[in-house]
Amino acid sequence: MPQWMLNCPNCQQEFPHSEIPKEKASPLSGPFGFLIEKPLFPEGGLKLECPNCGESSVYKRYELTLRTD
Ligand SMILES: [Zn+2]
């Protein structure tokens, strides 16, 4: 299942933000063969704790990257 990933600025490790439900992945276009809308973030960013190092950081929507493996 594809996942949205975020990159921790403290330890430089990627961790999953959310999984992408199959119904959101439509067989249209895009670099990975389907088009997916990014999840909405609160204005000003989303505060999350890194599961690797425990550091809390504020993430922006544009920082989401797609992992499809
Ligand atoms: Zn971290």
PDB file of C-alpha atoms in Angstrom, residues 3-64:
ATOM      1  CA  GLN A   3       2.236   5.764   1.964  1.00  0.00           C
ATOM      2  CA  TRP A   4       2.838   9.443   2.517  1.00  0.00           C
ATOM      3  CA  MET A   5       6.236   9.921   4.100  1.00  0.00           C
ATOM      4  CA  LEU A   6       7.810  12.771   6.056  1.00  0.00           C
ATOM      5  CA  ASN A   7      11.500  13.365   6.588  1.00  0.00           C
ATOM      6  CA  CYS A   8      12.593  14.196  10.137  1.00  0.00           C
ATOM      7  CA  PRO A   9      14.898  17.252  10.134  1.00  0.00           C
ATOM      8  CA  ASN A  10      16.558  16.034  13.337  1.00  0.00           C
ATOM      9  CA  CYS A  11      17.628  12.482  12.460  1.00  0.00           C
ATOM     10  CA  GLN A  12      17.046  12.613   8.682  1.00  0.00           C
ATOM     11  CA  GLN A  13      14.954   9.454   8.829  1.00  0.00           C
ATOM     12  CA  GLU A  14      11.769   9.056   6.869  1.00  0.00           C
ATOM     13  CA  PHE A  15       8.651   7.933   8.686  1.00  0.00           C
ATOM     14  CA  PRO A  16       5.132   7.271   7.432  1.00  0.00           C
ATOM     15  CA  HIS A  17       2.512   9.997   7.818  1.00  0.00           C
ATOM     16  CA  SER A  18      -0.405   7.962   6.522  1.00  0.00           C
ATOM     17  CA  GLU A  19      -1.333   5.145   4.234  1.00  0.00           C
ATOM     18  CA  ILE A  20      -3.135   5.908   1.016  1.00  0.00           C
ATOM     19  CA  PRO A  21      -6.443   4.096   0.648  1.00  0.00           C
ATOM     20  CA  LYS A  22      -6.885   2.248  -2.602  1.00  0.00           C
ATOM     21  CA  GLU A  23      -9.943   4.291  -3.560  1.00  0.00           C
ATOM     22  CA  LYS A  24      -7.815   7.447  -3.526  1.00  0.00           C
ATOM     23  CA  ALA A  25      -5.367   6.019  -6.009  1.00  0.00           C
ATOM     24  CA  SER A  26      -6.953   6.432  -9.386  1.00  0.00           C
ATOM     25  CA  PRO A  27      -5.391   4.966 -12.511  1.00  0.00           C
ATOM     26  CA  LEU A  28      -4.970   8.309 -14.270  1.00  0.00           C
ATOM     27  CA  SER A  29      -1.593   9.946 -14.575  1.00  0.00           C
ATOM     28  CA  GLY A  30       1.272  11.184 -12.502  1.00  0.00           C
ATOM     29  CA  PRO A  31       4.842  10.043 -12.003  1.00  0.00           C
ATOM     30  CA  PHE A  32       3.828   6.792 -10.362  1.00  0.00           C
ATOM     31  CA  GLY A  33       1.011   5.901 -12.710  1.00  0.00           C
ATOM     32  CA  PHE A  34      -1.756   7.243 -10.522  1.00  0.00           C
ATOM     33  CA  LEU A  35      -2.876  10.567  -9.189  1.00  0.00           C
ATOM     34  CA  ILE A  36      -3.274  11.091  -5.462  1.00  0.00           C
ATOM     35  CA  GLU A  37      -4.352  14.176  -3.607  1.00  0.00           C
ATOM     36  CA  LYS A  38      -2.183  15.029  -0.639  1.00  0.00           C
ATOM     37  CA  PRO A  39      -3.857  14.936   2.784  1.00  0.00           C
ATOM     38  CA  LEU A  40      -4.806  18.289   4.254  1.00  0.00           C
ATOM     39  CA  PHE A  41      -2.563  19.826   6.898  1.00  0.00           C
ATOM     40  CA  PRO A  42      -3.621  22.465   9.428  1.00  0.00           C
ATOM     41  CA  GLU A  43      -2.698  26.027   8.577  1.00  0.00           C
ATOM     42  CA  GLY A  44       0.769  26.675   9.944  1.00  0.00           C
ATOM     43  CA  GLY A  45       1.731  23.025   9.752  1.00  0.00           C
ATOM     44  CA  LEU A  46       1.208  19.740  11.503  1.00  0.00           C
ATOM     45  CA  LYS A  47       3.164  18.933  14.650  1.00  0.00           C
ATOM     46  CA  LEU A  48       4.326  15.344  14.758  1.00  0.00           C
ATOM     47  CA  GLU A  49       6.735  13.350  16.861  1.00  0.00           C
ATOM     48  CA  CYS A  50       9.347  11.426  14.956  1.00  0.00           C
ATOM     49  CA  PRO A  51       9.042   7.691  15.756  1.00  0.00           C
ATOM     50  CA  ASN A  52      12.780   7.251  15.290  1.00  0.00           C
ATOM     51  CA  CYS A  53      14.288   9.943  17.528  1.00  0.00           C
ATOM     52  CA  GLY A  54      11.229  11.274  19.386  1.00  0.00           C
ATOM     53  CA  GLU A  55      11.832  14.867  18.284  1.00  0.00           C
ATOM     54  CA  SER A  56       8.679  16.937  17.672  1.00  0.00           C
ATOM     55  CA  SER A  57       8.699  19.040  14.527  1.00  0.00           C
ATOM     56  CA  VAL A  58       6.166  21.013  12.533  1.00  0.00           C
ATOM     57  CA  TYR A  59       5.680  19.640   9.051  1.00  0.00           C
ATOM     58  CA  LYS A  60       4.172  21.315   6.019  1.00  0.00           C
ATOM     59  CA  ARG A  61       1.981  19.712   3.424  1.00  0.00           C
ATOM     60  CA  TYR A  62       4.530  20.193   0.659  1.00  0.00           C
ATOM     61  CA  GLU A  63       7.020  18.090   2.627  1.00  0.00           C
ATOM     62  CA  LEU A  64       4.998  14.947   2.061  1.00  0.00           C
TER      63      LEU A  64
END
